Tab-separated table of C-alpha atoms and ligand atoms in Angstrom:
chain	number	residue	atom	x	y	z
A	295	UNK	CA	-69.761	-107.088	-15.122
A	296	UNK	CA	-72.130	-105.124	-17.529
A	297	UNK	CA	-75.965	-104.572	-17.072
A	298	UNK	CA	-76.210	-107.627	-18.946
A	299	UNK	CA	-75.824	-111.480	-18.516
A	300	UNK	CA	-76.510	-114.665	-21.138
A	301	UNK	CA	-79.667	-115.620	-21.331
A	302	UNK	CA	-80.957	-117.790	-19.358
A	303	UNK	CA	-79.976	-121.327	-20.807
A	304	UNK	CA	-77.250	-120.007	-22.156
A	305	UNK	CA	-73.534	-119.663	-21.609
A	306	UNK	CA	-70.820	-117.958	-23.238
A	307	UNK	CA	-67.716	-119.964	-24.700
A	308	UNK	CA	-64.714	-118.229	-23.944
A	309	UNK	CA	-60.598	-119.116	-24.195
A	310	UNK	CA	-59.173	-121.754	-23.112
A	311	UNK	CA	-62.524	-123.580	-23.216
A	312	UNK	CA	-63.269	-122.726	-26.410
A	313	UNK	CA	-60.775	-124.820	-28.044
A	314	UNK	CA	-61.996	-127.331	-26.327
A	315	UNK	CA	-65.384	-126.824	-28.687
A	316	UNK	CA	-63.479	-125.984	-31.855
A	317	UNK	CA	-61.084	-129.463	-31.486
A	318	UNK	CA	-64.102	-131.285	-30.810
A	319	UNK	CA	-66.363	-130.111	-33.998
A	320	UNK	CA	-62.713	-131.132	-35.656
A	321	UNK	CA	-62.410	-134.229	-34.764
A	322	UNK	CA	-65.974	-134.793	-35.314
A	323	UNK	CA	-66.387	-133.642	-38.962
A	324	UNK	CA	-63.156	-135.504	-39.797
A	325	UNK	CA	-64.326	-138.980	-40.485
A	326	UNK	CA	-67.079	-137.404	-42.166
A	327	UNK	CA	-64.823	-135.453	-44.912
A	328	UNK	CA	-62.840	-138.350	-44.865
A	329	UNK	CA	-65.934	-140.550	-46.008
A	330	UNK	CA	-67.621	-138.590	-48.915
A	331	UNK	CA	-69.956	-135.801	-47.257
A	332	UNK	CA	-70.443	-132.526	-48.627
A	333	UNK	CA	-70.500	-129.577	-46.170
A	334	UNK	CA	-73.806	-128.116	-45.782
A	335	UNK	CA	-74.978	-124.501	-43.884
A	336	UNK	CA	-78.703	-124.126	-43.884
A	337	UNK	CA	-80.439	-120.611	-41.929
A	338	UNK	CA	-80.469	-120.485	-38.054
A	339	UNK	CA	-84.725	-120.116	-38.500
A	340	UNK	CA	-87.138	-122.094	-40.423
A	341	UNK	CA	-90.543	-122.066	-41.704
A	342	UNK	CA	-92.548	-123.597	-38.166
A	343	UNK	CA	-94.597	-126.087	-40.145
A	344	UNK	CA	-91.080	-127.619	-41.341
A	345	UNK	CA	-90.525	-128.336	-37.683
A	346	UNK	CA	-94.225	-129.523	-36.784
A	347	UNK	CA	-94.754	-131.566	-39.949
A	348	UNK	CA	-91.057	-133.418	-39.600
A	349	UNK	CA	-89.759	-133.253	-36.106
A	350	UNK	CA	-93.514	-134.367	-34.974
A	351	UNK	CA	-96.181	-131.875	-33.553
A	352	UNK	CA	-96.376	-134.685	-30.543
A	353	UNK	CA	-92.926	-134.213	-29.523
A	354	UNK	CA	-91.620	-132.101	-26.603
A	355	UNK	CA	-89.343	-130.329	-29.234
A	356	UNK	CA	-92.594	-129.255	-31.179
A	357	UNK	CA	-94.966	-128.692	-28.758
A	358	UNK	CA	-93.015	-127.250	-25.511
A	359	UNK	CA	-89.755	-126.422	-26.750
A	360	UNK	CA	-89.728	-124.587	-29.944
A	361	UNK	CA	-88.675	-120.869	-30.247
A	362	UNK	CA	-91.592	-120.019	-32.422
A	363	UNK	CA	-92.406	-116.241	-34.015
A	364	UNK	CA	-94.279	-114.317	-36.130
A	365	UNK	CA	-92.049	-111.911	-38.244
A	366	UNK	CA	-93.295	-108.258	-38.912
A	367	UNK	CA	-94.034	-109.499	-42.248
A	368	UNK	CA	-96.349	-112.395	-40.868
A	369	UNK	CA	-94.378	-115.382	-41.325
A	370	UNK	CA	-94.678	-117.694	-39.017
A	371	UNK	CA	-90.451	-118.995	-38.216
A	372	UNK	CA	-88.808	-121.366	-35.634
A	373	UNK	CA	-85.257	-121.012	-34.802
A	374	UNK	CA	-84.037	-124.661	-35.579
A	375	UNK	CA	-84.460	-126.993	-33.025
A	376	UNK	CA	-82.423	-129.789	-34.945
A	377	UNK	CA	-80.360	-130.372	-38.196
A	378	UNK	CA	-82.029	-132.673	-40.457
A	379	UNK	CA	-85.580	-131.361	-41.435
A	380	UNK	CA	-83.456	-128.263	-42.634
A	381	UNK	CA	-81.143	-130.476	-43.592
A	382	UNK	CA	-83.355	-132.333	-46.095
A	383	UNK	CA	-85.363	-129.374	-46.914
A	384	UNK	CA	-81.892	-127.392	-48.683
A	385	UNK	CA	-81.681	-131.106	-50.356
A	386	UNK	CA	-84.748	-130.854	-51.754
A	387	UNK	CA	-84.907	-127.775	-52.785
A	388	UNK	CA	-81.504	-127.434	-54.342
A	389	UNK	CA	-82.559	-130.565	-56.037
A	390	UNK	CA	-79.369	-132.752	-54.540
A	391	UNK	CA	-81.537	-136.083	-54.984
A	392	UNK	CA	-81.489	-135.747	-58.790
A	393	UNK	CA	-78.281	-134.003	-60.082
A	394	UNK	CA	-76.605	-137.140	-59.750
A	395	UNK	CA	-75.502	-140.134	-57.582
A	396	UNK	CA	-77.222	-141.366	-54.439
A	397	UNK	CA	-76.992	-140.989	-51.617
A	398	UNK	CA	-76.390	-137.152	-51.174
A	399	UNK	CA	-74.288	-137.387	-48.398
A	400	UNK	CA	-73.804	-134.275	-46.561
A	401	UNK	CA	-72.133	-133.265	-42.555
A	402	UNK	CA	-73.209	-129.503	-41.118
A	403	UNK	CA	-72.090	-128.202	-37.875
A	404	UNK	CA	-74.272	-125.550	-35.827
A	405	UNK	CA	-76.887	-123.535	-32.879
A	406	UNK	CA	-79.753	-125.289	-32.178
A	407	UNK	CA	-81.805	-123.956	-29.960
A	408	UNK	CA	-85.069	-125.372	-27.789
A	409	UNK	CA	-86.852	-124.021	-24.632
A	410	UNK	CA	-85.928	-126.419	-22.336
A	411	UNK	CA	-85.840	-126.450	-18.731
A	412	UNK	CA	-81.966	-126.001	-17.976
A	413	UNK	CA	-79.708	-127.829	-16.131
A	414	UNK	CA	-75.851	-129.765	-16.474
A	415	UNK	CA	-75.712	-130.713	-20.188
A	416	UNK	CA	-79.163	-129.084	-20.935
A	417	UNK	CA	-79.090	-125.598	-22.579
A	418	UNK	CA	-81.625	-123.824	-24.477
A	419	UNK	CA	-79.073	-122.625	-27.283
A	420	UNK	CA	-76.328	-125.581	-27.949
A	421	UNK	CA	-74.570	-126.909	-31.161
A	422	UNK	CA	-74.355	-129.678	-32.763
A	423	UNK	CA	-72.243	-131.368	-35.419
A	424	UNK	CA	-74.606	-134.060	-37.627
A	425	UNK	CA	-74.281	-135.673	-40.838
A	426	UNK	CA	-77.218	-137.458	-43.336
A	427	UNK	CA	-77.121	-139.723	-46.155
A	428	UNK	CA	-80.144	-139.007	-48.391
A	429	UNK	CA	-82.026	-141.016	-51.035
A	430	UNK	CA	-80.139	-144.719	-50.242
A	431	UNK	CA	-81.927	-147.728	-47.989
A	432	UNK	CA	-78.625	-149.868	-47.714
A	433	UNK	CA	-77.853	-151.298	-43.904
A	434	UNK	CA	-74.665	-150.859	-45.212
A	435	UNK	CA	-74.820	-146.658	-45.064
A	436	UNK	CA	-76.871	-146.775	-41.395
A	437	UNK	CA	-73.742	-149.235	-40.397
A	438	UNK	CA	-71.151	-146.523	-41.596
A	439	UNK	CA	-72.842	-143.609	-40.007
A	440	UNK	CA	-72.592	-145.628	-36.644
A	441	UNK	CA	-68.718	-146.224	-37.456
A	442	UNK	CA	-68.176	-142.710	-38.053
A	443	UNK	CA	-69.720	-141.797	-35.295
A	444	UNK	CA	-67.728	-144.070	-33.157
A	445	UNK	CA	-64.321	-142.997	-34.553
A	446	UNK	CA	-65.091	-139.557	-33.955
A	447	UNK	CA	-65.641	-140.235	-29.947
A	448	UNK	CA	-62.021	-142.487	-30.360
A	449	UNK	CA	-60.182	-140.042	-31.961
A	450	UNK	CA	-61.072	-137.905	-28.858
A	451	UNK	CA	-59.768	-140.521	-26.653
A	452	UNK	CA	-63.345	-141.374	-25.058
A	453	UNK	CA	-63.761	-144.680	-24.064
A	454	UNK	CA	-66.440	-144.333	-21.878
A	455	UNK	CA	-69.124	-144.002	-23.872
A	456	UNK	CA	-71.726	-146.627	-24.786
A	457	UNK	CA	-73.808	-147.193	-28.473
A	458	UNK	CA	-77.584	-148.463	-27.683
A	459	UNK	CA	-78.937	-149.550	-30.842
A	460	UNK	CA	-82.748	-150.717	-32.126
A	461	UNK	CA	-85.065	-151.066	-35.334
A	462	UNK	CA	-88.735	-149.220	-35.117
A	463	UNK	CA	-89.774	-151.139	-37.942
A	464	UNK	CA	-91.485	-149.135	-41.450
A	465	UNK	CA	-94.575	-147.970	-42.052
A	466	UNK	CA	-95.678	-152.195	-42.812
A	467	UNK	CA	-95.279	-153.384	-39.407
A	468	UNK	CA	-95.176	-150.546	-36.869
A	469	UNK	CA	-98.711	-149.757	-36.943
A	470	UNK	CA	-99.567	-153.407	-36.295
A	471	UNK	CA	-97.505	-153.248	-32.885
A	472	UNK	CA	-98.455	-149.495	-32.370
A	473	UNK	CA	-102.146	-150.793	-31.880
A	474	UNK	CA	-100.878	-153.677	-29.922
A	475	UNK	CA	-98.947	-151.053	-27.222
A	476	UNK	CA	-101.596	-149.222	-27.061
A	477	UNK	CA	-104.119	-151.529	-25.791
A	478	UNK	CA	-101.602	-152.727	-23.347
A	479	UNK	CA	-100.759	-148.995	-22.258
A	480	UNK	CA	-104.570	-148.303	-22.173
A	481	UNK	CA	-104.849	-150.530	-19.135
A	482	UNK	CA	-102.219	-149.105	-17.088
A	483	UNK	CA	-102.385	-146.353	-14.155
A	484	UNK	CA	-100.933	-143.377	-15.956
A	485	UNK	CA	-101.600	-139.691	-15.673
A	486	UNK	CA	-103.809	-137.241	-18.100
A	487	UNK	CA	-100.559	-135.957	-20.338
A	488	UNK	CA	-99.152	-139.634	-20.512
A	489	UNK	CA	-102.787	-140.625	-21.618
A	490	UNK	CA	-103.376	-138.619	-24.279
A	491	UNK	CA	-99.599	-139.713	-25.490
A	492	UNK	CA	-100.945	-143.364	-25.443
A	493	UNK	CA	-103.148	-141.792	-28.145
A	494	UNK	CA	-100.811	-139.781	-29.899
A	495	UNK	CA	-97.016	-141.561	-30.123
A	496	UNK	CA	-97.502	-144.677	-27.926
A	497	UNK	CA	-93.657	-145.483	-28.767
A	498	UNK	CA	-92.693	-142.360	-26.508
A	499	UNK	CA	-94.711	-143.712	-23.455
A	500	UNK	CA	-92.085	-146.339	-23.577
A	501	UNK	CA	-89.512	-143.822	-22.710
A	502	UNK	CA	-90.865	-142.814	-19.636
A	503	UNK	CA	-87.920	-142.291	-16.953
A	504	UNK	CA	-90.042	-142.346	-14.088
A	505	UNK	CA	-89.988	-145.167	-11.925
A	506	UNK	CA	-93.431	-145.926	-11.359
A	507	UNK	CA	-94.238	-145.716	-14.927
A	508	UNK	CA	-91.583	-148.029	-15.715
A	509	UNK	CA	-92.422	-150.675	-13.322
A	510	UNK	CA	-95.727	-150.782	-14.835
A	511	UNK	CA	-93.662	-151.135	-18.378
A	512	UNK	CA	-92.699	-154.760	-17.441
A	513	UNK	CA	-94.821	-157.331	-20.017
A	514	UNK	CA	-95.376	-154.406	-22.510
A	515	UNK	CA	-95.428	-155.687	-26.175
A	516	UNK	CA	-91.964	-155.369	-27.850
A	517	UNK	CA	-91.384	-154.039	-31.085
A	518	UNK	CA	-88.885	-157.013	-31.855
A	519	UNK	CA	-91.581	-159.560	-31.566
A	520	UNK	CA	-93.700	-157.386	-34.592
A	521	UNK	CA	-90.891	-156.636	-36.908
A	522	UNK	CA	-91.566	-157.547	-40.431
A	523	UNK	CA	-89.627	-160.155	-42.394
A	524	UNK	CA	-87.753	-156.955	-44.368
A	525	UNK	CA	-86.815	-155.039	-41.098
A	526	UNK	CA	-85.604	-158.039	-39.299
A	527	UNK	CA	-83.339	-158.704	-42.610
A	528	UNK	CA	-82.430	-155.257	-42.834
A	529	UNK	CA	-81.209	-154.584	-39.011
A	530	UNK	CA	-79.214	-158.020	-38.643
A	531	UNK	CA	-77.331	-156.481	-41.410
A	532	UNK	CA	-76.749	-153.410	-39.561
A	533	UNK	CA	-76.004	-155.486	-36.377
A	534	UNK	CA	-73.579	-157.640	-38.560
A	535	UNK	CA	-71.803	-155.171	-40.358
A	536	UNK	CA	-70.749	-153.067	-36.750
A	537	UNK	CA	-69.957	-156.192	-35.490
A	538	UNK	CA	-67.312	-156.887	-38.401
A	539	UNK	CA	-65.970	-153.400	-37.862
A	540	UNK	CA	-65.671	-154.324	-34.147
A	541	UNK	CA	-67.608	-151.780	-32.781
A	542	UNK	CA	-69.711	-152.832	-29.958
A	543	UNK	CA	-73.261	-151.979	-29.714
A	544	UNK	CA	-76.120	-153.305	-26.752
A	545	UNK	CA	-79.669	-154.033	-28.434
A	546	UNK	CA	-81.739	-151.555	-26.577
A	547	UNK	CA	-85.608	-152.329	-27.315
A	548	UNK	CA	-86.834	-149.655	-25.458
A	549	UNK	CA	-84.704	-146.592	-27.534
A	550	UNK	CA	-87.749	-144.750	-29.352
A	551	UNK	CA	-85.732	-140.936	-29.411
A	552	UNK	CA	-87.520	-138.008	-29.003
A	553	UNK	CA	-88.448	-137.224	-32.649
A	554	UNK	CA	-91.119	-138.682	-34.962
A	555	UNK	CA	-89.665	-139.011	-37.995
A	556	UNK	CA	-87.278	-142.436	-37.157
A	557	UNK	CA	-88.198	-145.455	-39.127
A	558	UNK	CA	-85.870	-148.906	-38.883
A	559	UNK	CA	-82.338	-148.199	-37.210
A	560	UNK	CA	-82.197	-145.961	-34.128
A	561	UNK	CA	-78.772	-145.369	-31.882
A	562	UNK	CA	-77.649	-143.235	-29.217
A	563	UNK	CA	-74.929	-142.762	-27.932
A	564	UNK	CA	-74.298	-142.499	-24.031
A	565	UNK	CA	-71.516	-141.237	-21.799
A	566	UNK	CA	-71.322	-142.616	-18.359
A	567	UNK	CA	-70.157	-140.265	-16.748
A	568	UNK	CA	-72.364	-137.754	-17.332
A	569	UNK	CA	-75.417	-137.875	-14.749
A	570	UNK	CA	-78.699	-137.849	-16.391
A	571	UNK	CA	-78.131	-135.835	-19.511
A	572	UNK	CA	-76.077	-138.661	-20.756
A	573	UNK	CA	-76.809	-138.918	-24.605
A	574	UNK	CA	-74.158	-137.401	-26.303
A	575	UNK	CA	-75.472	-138.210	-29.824
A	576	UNK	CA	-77.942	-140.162	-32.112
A	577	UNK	CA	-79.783	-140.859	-34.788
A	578	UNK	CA	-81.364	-143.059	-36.973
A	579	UNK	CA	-82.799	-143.886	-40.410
A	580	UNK	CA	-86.156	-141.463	-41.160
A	581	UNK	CA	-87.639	-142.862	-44.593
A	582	UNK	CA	-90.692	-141.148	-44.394
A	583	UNK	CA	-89.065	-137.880	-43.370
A	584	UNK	CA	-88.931	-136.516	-47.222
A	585	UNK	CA	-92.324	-137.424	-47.939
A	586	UNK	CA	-93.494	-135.957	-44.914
A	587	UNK	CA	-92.427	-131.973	-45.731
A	588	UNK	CA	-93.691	-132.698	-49.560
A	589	UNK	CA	-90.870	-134.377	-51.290
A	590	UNK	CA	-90.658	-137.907	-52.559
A	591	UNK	CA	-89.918	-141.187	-51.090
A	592	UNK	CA	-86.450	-140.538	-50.247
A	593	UNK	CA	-85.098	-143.394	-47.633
A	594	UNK	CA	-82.326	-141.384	-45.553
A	595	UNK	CA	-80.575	-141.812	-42.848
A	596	UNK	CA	-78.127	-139.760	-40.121
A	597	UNK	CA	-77.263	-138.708	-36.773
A	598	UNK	CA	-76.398	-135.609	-34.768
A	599	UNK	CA	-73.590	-135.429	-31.895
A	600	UNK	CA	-73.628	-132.748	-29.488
A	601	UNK	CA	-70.979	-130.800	-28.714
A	602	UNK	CA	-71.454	-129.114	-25.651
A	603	UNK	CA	-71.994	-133.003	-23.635
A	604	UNK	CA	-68.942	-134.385	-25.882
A	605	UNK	CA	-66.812	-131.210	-23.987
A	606	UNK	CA	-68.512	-132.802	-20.878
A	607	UNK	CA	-67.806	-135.894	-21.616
A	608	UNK	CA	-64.177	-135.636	-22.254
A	609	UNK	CA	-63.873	-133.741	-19.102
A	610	UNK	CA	-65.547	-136.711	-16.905
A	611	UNK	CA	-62.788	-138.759	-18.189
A	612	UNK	CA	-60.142	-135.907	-17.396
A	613	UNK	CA	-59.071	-136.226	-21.332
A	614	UNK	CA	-56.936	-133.392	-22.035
A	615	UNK	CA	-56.920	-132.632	-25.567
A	616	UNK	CA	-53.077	-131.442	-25.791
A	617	UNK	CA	-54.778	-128.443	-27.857
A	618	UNK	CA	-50.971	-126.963	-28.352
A	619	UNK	CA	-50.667	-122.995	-27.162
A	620	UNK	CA	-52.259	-120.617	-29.432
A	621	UNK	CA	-48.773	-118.470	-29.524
A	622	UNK	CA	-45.010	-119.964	-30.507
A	623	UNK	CA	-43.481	-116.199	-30.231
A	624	UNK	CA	-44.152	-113.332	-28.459
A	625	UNK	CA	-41.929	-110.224	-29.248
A	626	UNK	CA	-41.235	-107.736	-26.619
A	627	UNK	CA	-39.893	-103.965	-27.689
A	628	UNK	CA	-38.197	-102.137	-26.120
A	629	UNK	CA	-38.562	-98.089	-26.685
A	630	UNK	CA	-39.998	-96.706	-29.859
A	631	UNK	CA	-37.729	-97.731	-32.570
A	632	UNK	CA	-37.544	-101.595	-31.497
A	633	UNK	CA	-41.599	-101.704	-31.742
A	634	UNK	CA	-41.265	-100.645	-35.091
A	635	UNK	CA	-38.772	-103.068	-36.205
A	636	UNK	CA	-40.713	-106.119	-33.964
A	637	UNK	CA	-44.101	-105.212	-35.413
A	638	UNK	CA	-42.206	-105.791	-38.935
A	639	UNK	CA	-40.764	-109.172	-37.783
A	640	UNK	CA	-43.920	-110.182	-35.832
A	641	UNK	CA	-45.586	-109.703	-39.617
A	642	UNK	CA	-43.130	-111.864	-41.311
A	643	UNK	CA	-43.387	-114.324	-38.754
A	644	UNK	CA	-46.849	-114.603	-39.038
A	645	UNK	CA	-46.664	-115.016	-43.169
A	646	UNK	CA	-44.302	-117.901	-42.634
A	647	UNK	CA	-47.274	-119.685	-40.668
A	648	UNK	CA	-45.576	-119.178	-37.317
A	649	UNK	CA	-48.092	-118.252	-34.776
A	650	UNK	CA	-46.747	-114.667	-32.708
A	651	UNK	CA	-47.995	-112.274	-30.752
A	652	UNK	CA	-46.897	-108.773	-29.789
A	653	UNK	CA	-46.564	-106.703	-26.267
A	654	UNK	CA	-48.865	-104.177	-27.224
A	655	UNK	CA	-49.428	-100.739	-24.854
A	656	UNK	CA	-46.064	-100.303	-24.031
A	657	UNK	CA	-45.945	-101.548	-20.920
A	658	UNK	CA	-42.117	-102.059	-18.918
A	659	UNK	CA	-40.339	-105.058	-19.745
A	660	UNK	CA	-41.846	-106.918	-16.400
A	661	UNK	CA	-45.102	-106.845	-17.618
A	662	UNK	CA	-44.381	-107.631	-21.089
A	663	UNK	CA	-42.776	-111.015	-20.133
A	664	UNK	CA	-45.452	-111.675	-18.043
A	665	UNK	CA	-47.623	-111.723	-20.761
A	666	UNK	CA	-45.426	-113.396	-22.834
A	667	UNK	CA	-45.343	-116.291	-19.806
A	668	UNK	CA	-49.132	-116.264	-19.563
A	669	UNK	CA	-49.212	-116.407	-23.702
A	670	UNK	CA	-48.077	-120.402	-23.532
A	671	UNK	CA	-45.364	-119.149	-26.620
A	672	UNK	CA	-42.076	-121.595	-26.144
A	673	UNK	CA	-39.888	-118.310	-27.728
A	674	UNK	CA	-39.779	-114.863	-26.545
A	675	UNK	CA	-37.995	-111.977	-29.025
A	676	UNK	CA	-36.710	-109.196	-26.878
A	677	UNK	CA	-35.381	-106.105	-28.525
A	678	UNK	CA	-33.357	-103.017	-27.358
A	679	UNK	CA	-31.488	-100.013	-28.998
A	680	UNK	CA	-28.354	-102.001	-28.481
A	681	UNK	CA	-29.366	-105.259	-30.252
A	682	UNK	CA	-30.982	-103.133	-32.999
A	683	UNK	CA	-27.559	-101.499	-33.928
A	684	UNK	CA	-25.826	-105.004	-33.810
A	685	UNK	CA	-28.815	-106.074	-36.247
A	686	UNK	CA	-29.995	-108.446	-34.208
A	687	UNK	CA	-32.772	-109.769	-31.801
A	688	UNK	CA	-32.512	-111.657	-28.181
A	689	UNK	CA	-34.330	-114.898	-28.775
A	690	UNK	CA	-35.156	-115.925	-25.444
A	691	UNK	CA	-36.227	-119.896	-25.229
A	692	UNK	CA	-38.717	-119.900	-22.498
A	693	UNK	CA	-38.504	-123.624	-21.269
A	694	UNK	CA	-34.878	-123.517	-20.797
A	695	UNK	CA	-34.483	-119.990	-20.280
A	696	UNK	CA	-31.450	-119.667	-22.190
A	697	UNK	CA	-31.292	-116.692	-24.418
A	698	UNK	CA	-29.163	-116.066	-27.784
A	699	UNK	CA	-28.660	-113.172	-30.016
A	700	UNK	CA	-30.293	-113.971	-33.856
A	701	UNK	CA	-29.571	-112.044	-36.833
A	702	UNK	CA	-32.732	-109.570	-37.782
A	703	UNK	CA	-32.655	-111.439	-41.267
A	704	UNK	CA	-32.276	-114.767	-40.067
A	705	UNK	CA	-34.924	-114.792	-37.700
A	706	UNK	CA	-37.936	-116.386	-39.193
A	707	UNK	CA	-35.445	-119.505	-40.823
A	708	UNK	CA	-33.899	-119.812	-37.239
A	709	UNK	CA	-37.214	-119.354	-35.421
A	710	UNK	CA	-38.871	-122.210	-37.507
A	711	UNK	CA	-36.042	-124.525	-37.361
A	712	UNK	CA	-36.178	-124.488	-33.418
A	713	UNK	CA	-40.091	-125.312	-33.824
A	714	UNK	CA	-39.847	-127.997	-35.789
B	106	AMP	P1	-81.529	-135.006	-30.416
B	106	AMP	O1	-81.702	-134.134	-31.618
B	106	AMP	O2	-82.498	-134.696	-29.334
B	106	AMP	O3	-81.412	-136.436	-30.756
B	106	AMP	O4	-80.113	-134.589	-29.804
B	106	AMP	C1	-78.900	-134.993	-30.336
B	106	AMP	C2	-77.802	-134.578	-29.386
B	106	AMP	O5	-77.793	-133.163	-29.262
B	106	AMP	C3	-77.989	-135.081	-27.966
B	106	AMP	O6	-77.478	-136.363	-27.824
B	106	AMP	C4	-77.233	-134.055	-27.171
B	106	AMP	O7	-75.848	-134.332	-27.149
B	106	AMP	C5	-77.456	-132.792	-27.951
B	106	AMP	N1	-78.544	-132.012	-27.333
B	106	AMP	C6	-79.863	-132.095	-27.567
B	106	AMP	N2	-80.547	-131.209	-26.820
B	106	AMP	C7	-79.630	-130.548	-26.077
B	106	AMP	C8	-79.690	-129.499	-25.108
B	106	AMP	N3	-80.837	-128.936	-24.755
B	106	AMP	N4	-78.527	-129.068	-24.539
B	106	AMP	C9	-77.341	-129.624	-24.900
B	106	AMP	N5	-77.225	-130.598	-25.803
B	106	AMP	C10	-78.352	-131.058	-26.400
């Protein structure tokens, strides 16, 4: 151990775990490429007032959670707490809306980082893989998002994961039933910081996970009983159109999410299994969101799916991702000359797409093969003086232990055929 540890928060992903993260950003991005979205990389840090003017300056992430800072040049940054304020911003700025059709439909993968207090599935740097379709109100788009979103978590073999789905209604009939909670939440027995949120984002209060605030909850004013005639319309067809793609869904009134910016269709996703950090994704449609950080009226909608609680969620179910081994060869020399002439194969090996490796250090053959053992590869190459002058190499099959002398130049053709 050095002087030095991760931050607090924080953890390190190392091998064989870290495929785990790699397959999983894989599998999620590939219904996404496979559906029209454009890859997008936006900076780590942010103007602050991106954050506070889209995420919500009443929101945990905001106001507890941010990494803000002042640069030595004054500006005032966050590192990113989430995608798609950053997201929207490049959009903007890059002018995506206008160069031609709508939506702009793009997928990122990344850190995000927030000063939480840790614990299982809660870290204060974690990553994320989201997607957003800009400039497009169709329930049709929010519907495919949901899809994609739901193949992704199949295609990892999850099954025990659940969508909870709801509308927050548009800037028409929200305020109508925000006024409404609020003079029901007025009259409850709540504390000082759940008070001032009555004030602030009512919807939130709603949220509350603590018992005796949601006992108290019962009889509260629902949000489906103030839906306009256009939201109704437009999340039926949402409803519909998962329904038709048979993905199941529960209506789940009480989802608000933890950011501001959501307008109409909200979803998580949930994993069972995974104590109480269990959302392993969401998302929803944020139509304001563009006009809120100075752009126009750009209806938009997306999602974000962490990857850290999808590696937690796949290993509550015990899924093994069959992630084959990193190696197919390892090549063991033996003296001087035969490391020369392996380190030349293990090269052409490697052009031809065959993933080798190489007992470097010159250790004795027992060690080598250890190595080669502990490598996962299913071929070993083992070369002496004596094979050398016969122009050949000991291919050594490592599952049935049998062993055959190959010809130097037919090595790669042999060695490919066998791992086919
Ligand atoms: P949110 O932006 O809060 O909707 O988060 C979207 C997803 O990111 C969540 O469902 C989690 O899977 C993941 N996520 C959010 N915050 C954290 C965190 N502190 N640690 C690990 N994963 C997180």
């Amino acid at each position: 151990m050095s002087t030095f540890q991760a931050p607090k928060g924080t953890y390190d992903l190392i091998p064989p775990r870290s495929a785990k993260f790699l397959a999983v950003r894989e599998a999620i991005s590939a219904p996404l490429k496979n559906s029209g979205y454009g890859y997008i990389e936006t900076p780590g840090f942010e103007d602050v007032a991106l954050f506070s003017r889209g995420v919500g300056e009443s929101t945990d992430i905001v106001s507890k959670e941010m990494y803000a800072f002042e640069t030595k040049g004054g500006d005032q940054l966050a590192l990113r707490p989430e995608g798609t304020a950053s997201v929207l911003r490049a959009a903007l700025e890059a002018n995506l809306h206008k160069a031609g059709n709508l939506p702009v439909k793009l997928w990122y993968s990344g850190s995000y980082y927030r000063y939480e207090k840790p614990q299982a599935g809660r870290y204060r740097h974690f990553s994320q893989v989201g997607a957003e379709a800009i400039g497009t109100e169709d329930p049709a788009l929010d519907a495919e998002l949901i899809i994609l979103a739901d193949q992704a978590y199949r295609s990892l073999g999850l099954s025990q994961f659940r969508i909870l789905l709801n509308s927050l209604g548009d800037k028409e009939c929200r305020p109508v039933y925000r006024e409404a909670l609020q003079s029901f939440l007025r009259d409850l027995d709540l504390d000082e910081e759940t008070r001032r949120r009555i004030e602030i984002n009512p919807l939130r209060v709603l949220d509350d996970k603590r018992p005796d605030v949601r006992k108290q909850l019962t009889g509260a004013p629902m949000l489906r009983d103030f839906l306009c005639d256009a939201c109704k319309a437009y999340h039926e067809e949402v409803r519909d159109l998962l329904t038709a793609a048979g993905v199941v869904y529960e209506d789940d009134e009480k989802l608000v999410r933890g950011l501001d910016y959501y307008t109409r269709t909200t979803f998580e996703f949930v994993h069972d299994g995974l104590g109480s950090q269990s959302a392993v994704g969401g998302g929803g449609r944020y139509d304001g969101l563009s006009e809120m950080i100075g752009g126009p009226a750009l209806p938009s909608v997306g999602w974000a799916l962490g990857v850290d609680r999808t590696v937690l969620a796949l290993e509550a179910e015990g899924i093994e991702l069959g992630i084959p081994a990193t190696t197919s060869v390892y090549a063991v020399p033996l003296g001087d000359e035969a490391r020369r002439v392996l380190f030349g194969l293990v090269t052409e090996l490697r052009k031809a797409g065959i993933a080798t490796d190489f007992a470097y250090g010159g250790r004795g053959l027992k060690g080598a093969m250890k190595n080669a053992n502990r490598s996962g590869a299913r071929y070993t190459i083992v070369a002496g003086e004596r094979d050398l002058a016969e122009g050949a190499v000991q291919l050594k099959d490592m599952e049935s232990g049998e062993q055959a002398p190959v010809a130097l130049d037919a090595l790669v053709t042999t060695v490919r055929a066998k791992l086919a």
